[in-house]
PDB file of C-alpha atoms in Angstrom:
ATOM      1  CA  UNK A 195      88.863 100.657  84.580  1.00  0.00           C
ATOM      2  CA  UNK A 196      88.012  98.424  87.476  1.00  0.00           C
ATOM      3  CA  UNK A 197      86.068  99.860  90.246  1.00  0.00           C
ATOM      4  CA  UNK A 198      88.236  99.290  92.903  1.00  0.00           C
ATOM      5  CA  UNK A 199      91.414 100.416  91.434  1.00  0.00           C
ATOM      6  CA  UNK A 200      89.907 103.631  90.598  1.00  0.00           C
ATOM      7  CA  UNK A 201      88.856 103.392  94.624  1.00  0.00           C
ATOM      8  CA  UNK A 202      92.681 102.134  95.720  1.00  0.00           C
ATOM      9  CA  UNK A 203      93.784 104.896  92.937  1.00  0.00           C
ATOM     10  CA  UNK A 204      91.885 107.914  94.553  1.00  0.00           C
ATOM     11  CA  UNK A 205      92.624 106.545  98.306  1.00  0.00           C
ATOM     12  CA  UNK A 206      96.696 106.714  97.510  1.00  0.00           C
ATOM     13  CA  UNK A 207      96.012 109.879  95.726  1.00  0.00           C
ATOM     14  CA  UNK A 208      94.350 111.193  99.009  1.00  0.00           C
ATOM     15  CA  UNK A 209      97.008 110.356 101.255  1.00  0.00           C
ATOM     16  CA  UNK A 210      99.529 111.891  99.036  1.00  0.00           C
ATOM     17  CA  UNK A 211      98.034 114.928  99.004  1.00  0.00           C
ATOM     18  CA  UNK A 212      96.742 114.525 102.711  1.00  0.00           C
ATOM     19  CA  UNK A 213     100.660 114.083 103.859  1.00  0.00           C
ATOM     20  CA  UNK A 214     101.600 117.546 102.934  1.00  0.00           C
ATOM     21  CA  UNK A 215      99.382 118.952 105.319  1.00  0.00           C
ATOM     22  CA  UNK A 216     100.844 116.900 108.090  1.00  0.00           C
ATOM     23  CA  UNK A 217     104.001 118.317 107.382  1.00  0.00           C
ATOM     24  CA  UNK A 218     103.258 122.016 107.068  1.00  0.00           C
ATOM     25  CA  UNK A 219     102.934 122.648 110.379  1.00  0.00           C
ATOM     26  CA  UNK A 220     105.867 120.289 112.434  1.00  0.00           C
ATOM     27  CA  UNK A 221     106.054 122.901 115.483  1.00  0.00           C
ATOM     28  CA  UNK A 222     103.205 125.163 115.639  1.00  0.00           C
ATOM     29  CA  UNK A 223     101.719 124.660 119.347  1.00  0.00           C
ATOM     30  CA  UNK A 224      99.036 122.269 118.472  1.00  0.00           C
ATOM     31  CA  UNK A 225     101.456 119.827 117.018  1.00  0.00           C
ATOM     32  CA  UNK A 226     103.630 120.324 120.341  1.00  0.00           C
ATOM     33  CA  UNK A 227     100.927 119.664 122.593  1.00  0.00           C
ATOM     34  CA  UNK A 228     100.269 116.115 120.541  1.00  0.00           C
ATOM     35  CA  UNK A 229     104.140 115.209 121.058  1.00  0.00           C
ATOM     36  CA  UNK A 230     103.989 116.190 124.294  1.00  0.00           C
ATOM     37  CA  UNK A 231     101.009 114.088 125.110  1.00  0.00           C
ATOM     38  CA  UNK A 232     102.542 111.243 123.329  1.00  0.00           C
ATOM     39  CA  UNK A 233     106.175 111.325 124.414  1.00  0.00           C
ATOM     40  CA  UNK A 234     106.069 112.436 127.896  1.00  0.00           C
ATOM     41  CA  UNK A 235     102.864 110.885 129.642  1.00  0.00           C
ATOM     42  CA  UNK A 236     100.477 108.454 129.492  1.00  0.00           C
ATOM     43  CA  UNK A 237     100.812 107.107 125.714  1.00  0.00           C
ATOM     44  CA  UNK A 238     103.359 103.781 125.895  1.00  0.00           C
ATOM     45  CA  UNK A 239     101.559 102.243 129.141  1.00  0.00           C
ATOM     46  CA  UNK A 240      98.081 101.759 127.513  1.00  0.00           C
ATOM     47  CA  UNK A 241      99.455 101.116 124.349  1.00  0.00           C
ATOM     48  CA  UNK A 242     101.822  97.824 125.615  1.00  0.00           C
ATOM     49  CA  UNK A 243      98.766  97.011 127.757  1.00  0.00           C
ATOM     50  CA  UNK A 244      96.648  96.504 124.877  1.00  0.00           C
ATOM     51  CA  UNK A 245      99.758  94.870 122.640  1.00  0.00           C
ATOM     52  CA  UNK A 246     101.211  92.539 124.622  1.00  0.00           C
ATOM     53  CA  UNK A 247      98.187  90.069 124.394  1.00  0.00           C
ATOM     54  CA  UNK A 248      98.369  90.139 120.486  1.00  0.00           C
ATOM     55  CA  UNK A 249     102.207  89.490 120.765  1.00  0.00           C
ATOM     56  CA  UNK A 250     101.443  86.487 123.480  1.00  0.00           C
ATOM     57  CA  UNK A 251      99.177  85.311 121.187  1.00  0.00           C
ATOM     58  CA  UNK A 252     100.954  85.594 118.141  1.00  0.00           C
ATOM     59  CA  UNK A 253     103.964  83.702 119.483  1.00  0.00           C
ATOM     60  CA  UNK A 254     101.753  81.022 120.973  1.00  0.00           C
ATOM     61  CA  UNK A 255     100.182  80.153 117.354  1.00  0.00           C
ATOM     62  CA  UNK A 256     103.691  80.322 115.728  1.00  0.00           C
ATOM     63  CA  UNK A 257     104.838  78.033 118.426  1.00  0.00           C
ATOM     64  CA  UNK A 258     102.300  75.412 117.714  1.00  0.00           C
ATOM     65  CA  UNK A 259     102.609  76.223 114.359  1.00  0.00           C
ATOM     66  CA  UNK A 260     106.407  75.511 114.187  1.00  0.00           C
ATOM     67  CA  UNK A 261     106.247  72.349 117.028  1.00  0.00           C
ATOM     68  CA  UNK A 262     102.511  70.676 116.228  1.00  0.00           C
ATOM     69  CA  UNK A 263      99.963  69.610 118.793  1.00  0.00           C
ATOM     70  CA  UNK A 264     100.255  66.006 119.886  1.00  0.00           C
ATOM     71  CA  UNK A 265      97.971  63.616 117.813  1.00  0.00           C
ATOM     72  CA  UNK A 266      95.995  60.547 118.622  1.00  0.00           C
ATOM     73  CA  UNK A 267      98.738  56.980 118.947  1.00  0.00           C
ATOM     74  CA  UNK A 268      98.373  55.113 115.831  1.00  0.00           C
ATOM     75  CA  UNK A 269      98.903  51.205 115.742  1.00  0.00           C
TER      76      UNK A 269
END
C-alpha cells in the first residue's frame, strides 16, 4: 500500500475517533466557557476583519477572470 494513503488512511481514522471526544462532553463548564467566548464577545469582529480582504480579493480575481483585462490595439 502506498505511503500516503496509509498516512490519509490513519489521519481519517484519527479524526473519527478524535470526534467522539468532542462530543462527550457538549455542556460541562469548560465547553460553556468556549461558547460563551465565541458567541457572546469578541469572536465575529476579528474574524470578518481578517476575512473580508480574502473575500475582496477573491471577487476581484473572479471579476477579471469573468470580464478580462484590456489588451494591447491590434492593426
Amino acid at each position: 500500500m502506498d505511503a500516503r494513503r496509509m498516512a490519509a488512511g490513519a489521519l481519517g481514522l484519527v479524526g473519527v475517533l478524535g470526534a467522539g471526544a468532542a462530543r462527550a462532553c457538549p455542556d460541562c463548564p469548560s465547553a460553556r466557557e468556549v461558547r460563551r467566548a465565541v458567541f457572546e464577545g469578541g469572536f465575529w469582529e476579528p474574524l470578518v476583519m481578517v476575512a473580508v480582504p480574502f473575500v475582496c480579493l477573491g471577487f476581484l480575481s473572479a471579476l477579471l477572470y469573468r470580464v478580462g483585462l484590456p489588451g494591447p490595439e491590434r492593426d
